CSV table of C-alpha atoms in Angstrom, one decimal:
chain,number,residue,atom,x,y,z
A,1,UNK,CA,72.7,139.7,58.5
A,2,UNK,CA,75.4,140.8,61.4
A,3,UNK,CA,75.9,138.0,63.8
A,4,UNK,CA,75.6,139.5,67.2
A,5,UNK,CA,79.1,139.2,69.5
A,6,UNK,CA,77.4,140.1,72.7
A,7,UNK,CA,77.0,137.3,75.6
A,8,UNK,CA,73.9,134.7,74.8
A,9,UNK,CA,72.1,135.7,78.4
A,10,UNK,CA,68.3,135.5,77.4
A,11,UNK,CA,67.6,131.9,79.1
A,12,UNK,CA,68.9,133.0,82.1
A,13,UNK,CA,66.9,136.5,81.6
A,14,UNK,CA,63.7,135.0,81.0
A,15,UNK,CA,64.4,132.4,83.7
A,16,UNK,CA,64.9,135.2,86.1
A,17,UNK,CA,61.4,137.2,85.1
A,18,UNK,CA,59.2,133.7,85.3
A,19,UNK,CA,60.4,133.2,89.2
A,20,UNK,CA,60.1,137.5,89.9
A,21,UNK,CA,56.6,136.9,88.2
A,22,UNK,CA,55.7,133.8,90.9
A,23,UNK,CA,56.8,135.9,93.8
A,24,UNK,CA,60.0,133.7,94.2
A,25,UNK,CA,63.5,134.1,94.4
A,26,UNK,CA,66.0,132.8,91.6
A,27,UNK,CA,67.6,129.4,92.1
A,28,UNK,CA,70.8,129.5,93.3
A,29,UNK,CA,72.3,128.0,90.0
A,30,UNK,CA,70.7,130.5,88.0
A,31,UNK,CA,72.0,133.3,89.8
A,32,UNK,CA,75.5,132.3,89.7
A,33,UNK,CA,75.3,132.1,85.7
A,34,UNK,CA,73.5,135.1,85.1
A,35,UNK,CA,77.1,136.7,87.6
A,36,UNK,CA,79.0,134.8,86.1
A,37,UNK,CA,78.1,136.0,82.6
A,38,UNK,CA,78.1,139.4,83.9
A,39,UNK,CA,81.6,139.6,85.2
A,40,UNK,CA,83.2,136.6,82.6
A,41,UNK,CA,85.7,134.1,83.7
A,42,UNK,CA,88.3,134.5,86.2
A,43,UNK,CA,92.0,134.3,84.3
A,44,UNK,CA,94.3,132.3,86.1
A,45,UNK,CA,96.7,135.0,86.6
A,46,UNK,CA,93.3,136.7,88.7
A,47,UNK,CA,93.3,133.5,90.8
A,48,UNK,CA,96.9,133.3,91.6
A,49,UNK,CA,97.0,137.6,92.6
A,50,UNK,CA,93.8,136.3,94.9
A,51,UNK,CA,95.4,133.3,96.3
A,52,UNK,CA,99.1,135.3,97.2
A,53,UNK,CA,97.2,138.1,98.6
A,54,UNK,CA,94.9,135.5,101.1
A,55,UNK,CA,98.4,134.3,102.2
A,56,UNK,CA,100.0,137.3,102.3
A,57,UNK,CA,96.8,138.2,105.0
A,58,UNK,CA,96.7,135.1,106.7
A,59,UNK,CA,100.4,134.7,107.0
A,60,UNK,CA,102.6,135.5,110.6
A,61,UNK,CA,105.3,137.6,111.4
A,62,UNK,CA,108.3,136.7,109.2
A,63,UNK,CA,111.1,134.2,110.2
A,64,UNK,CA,114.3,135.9,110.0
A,65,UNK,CA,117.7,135.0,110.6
A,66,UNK,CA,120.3,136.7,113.6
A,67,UNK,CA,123.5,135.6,113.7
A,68,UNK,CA,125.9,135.9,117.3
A,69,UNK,CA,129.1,134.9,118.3
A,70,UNK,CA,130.8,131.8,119.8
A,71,UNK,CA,134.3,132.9,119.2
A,72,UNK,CA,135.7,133.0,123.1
A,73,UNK,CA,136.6,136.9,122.4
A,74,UNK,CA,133.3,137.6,122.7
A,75,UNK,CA,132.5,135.2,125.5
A,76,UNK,CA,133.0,135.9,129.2
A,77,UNK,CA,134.4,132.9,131.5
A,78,UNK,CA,131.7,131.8,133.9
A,79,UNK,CA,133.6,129.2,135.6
A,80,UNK,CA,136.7,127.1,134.7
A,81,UNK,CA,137.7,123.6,135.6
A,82,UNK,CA,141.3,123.3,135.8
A,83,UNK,CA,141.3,120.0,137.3
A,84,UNK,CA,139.2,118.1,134.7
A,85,UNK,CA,140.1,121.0,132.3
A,86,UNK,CA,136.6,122.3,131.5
A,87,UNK,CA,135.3,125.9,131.1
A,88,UNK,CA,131.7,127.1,130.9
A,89,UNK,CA,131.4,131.1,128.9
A,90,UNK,CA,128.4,133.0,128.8
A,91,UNK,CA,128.0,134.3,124.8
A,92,UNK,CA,125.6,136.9,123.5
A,93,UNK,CA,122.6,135.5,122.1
A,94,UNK,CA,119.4,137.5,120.9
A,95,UNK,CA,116.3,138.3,122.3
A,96,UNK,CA,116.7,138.2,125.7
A,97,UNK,CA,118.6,134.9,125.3
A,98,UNK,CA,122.0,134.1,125.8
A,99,UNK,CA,124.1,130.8,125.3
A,100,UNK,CA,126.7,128.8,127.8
A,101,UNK,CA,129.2,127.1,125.6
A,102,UNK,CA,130.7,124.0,127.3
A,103,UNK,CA,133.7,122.4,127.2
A,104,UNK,CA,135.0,119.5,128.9
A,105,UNK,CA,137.1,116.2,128.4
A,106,UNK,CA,137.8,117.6,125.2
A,107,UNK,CA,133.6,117.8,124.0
A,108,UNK,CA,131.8,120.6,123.3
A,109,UNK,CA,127.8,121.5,124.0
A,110,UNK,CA,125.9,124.5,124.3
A,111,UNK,CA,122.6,125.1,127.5
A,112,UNK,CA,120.1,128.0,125.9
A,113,UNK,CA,119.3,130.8,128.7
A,114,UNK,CA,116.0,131.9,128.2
A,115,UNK,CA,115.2,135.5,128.7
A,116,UNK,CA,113.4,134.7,131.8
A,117,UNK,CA,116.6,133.0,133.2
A,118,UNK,CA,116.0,129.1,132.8
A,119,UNK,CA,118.7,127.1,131.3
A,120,UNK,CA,117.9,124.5,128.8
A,121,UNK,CA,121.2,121.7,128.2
A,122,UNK,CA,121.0,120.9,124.7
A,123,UNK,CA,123.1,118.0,125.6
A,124,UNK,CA,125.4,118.2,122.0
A,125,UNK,CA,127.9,115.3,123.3
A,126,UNK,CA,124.6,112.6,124.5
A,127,UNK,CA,122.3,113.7,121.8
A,128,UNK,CA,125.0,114.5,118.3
A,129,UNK,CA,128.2,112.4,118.9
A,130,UNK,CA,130.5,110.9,121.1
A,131,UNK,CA,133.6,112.0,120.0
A,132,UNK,CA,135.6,114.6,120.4
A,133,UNK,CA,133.9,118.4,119.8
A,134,UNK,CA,134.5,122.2,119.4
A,135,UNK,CA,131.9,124.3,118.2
A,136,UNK,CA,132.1,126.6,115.7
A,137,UNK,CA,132.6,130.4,115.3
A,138,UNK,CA,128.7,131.3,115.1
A,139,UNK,CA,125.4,130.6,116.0
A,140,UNK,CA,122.2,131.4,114.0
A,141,UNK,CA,118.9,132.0,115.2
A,142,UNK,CA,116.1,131.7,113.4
A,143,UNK,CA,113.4,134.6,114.9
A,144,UNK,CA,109.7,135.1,114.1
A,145,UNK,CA,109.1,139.1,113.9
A,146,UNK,CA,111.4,142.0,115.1
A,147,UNK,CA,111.6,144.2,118.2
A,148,UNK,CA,110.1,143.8,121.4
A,149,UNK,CA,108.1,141.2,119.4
A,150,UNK,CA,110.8,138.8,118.5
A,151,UNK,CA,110.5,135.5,119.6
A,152,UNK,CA,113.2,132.8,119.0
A,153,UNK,CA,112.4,129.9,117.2
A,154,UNK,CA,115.0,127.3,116.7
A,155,UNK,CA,119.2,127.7,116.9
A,156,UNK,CA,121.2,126.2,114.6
A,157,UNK,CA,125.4,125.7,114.9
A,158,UNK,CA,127.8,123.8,113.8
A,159,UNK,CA,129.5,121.1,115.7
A,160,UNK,CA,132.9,120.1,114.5
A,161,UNK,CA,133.8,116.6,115.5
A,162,UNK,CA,136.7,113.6,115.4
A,163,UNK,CA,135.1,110.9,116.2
A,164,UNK,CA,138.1,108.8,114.1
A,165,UNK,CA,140.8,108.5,117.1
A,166,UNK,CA,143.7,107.0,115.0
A,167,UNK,CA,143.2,110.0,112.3
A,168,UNK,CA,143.2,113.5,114.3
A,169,UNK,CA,143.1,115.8,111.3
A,170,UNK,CA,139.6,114.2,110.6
A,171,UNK,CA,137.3,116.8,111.0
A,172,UNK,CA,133.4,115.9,110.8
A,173,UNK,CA,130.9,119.2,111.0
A,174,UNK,CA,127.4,118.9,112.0
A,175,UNK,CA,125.1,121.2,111.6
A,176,UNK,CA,122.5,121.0,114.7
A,177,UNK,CA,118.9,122.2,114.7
A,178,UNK,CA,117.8,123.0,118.1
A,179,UNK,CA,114.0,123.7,118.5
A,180,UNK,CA,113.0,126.7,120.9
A,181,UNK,CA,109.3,126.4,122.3
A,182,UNK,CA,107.1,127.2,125.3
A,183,UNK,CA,107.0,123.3,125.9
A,184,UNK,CA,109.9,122.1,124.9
A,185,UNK,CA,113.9,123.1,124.2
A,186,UNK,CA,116.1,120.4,123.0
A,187,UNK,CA,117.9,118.7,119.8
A,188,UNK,CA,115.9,117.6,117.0
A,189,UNK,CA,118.6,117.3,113.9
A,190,UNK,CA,122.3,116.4,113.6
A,191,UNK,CA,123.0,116.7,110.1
A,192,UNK,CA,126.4,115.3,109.2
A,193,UNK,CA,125.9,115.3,105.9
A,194,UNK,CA,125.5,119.0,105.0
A,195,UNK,CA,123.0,120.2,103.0
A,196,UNK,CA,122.4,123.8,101.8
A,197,UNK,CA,121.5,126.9,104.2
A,198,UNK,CA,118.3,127.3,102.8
A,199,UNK,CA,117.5,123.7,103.8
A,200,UNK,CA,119.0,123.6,107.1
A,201,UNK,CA,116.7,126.8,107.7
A,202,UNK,CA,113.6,125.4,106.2
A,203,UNK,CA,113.9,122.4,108.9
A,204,UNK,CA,114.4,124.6,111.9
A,205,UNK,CA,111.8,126.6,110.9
A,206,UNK,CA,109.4,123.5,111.0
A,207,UNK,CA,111.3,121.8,113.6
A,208,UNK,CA,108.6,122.6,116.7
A,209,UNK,CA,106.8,119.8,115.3
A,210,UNK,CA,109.9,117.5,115.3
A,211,UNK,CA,110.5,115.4,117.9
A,212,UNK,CA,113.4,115.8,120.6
A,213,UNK,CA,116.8,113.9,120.0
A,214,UNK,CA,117.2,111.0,122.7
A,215,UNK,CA,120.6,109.7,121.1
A,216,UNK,CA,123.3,110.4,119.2
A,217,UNK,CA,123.1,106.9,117.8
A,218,UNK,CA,119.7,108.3,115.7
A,219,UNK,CA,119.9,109.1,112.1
């Protein structure tokens, strides 16, 4: 006798007529089988196409990177300090904001101009290191969507310091995370010891939840 291949769905069958039969409708349980028989199981590269494409709907604009200029070419001089030889430049930033870059007593910082005008000190030689500072040739922003959208999330740069007074050629970089929120503008990492772009960028993207920097003295 052939052995029959086709799905064994007769309990759930019979099940279904005895509760039509009483006026009733199926228990929950039993309705579930009898779809689940009907459509079979679920592979799991079904699950992971279904779990990408509710991230892919839930998900936000996505976090890009813009890179602008600190190089004093493409600065303009604000104001300069001959007597305590300081100098505050204006340099292009993105998104309606722009960046001061400050030097004085031989230390470097940078205050965020938002697009509506209000300066935000990120205070690089209180809150990253006392020594001695220049900033470096670039800064990146990290910006979630595009266009008239774009909003600016954190600012990362690098921060080159001697903080080694008997050994001048000693060059420490930092790379700085700056968060950039509607409550909030300020320091929240001073990494001296560099780790890759991809992770300095995953921790500015996530830095609104990180606290501000009170200290350079802070790990």
């Amino acid at each position: 006798m052939p052995v029959s291949l086709a799905p064994r769905r007769w309990p759930v069958a019979l099940a279904l007529l005895a509760t039509a039969a009483c006026g009733t409708s199926a228990p929950p349980d039993l309705a579930q089988a009898d779809s689940a028989a009907a459509t079979g199981p679920v592979s799991v590269e079904q699950q992971v196409l279904a779990s990408a494409a509710a991230r892919a709907d839930s998900a936000g604009p996505e976090i890009r990177s813009v890179r602008t200029s600190l190089k004093p070419d493409d600065c303009t001089i604000v104001s300069v300090d001959e007597e305590a030889g300081g100098s505050t430049q204006r340099c292009p930033g993105t998104a309606g904001y722009t960046l001061l870059a400050l030097e004085g007593d031989a230390r470097a910082s940078i205050t965020l101009v938002d697009a509506a005008g209000r300066e935000h000190p990120l205070d690089y030689w209180g809150r990253v290191t006392g020594g001695f500072t220049s900033l470096g040739e670039e800064a990146e922003w990290r910006v979630r969507g595009e266009g008239a959208s774009a909003v600016p999330i954190a600012l990362i740069t690098t921060l080159l310091a001697n903080e080694h007074p008997d050994d001048p050629e000693r060059i420490s970089p930092y790379r700085v995370i700056s968060k950039i929120t509607p409550t909030a503008t300020c320091v929240t990492h001073a990494l001296d010891v560099i780790p890759s772009d991809d992770e300095v960028r995953r921790l500015a993207d996530a830095s609104a939840s990180a606290p501000c920097r009170k200290g350079y003295s802070e790990p």
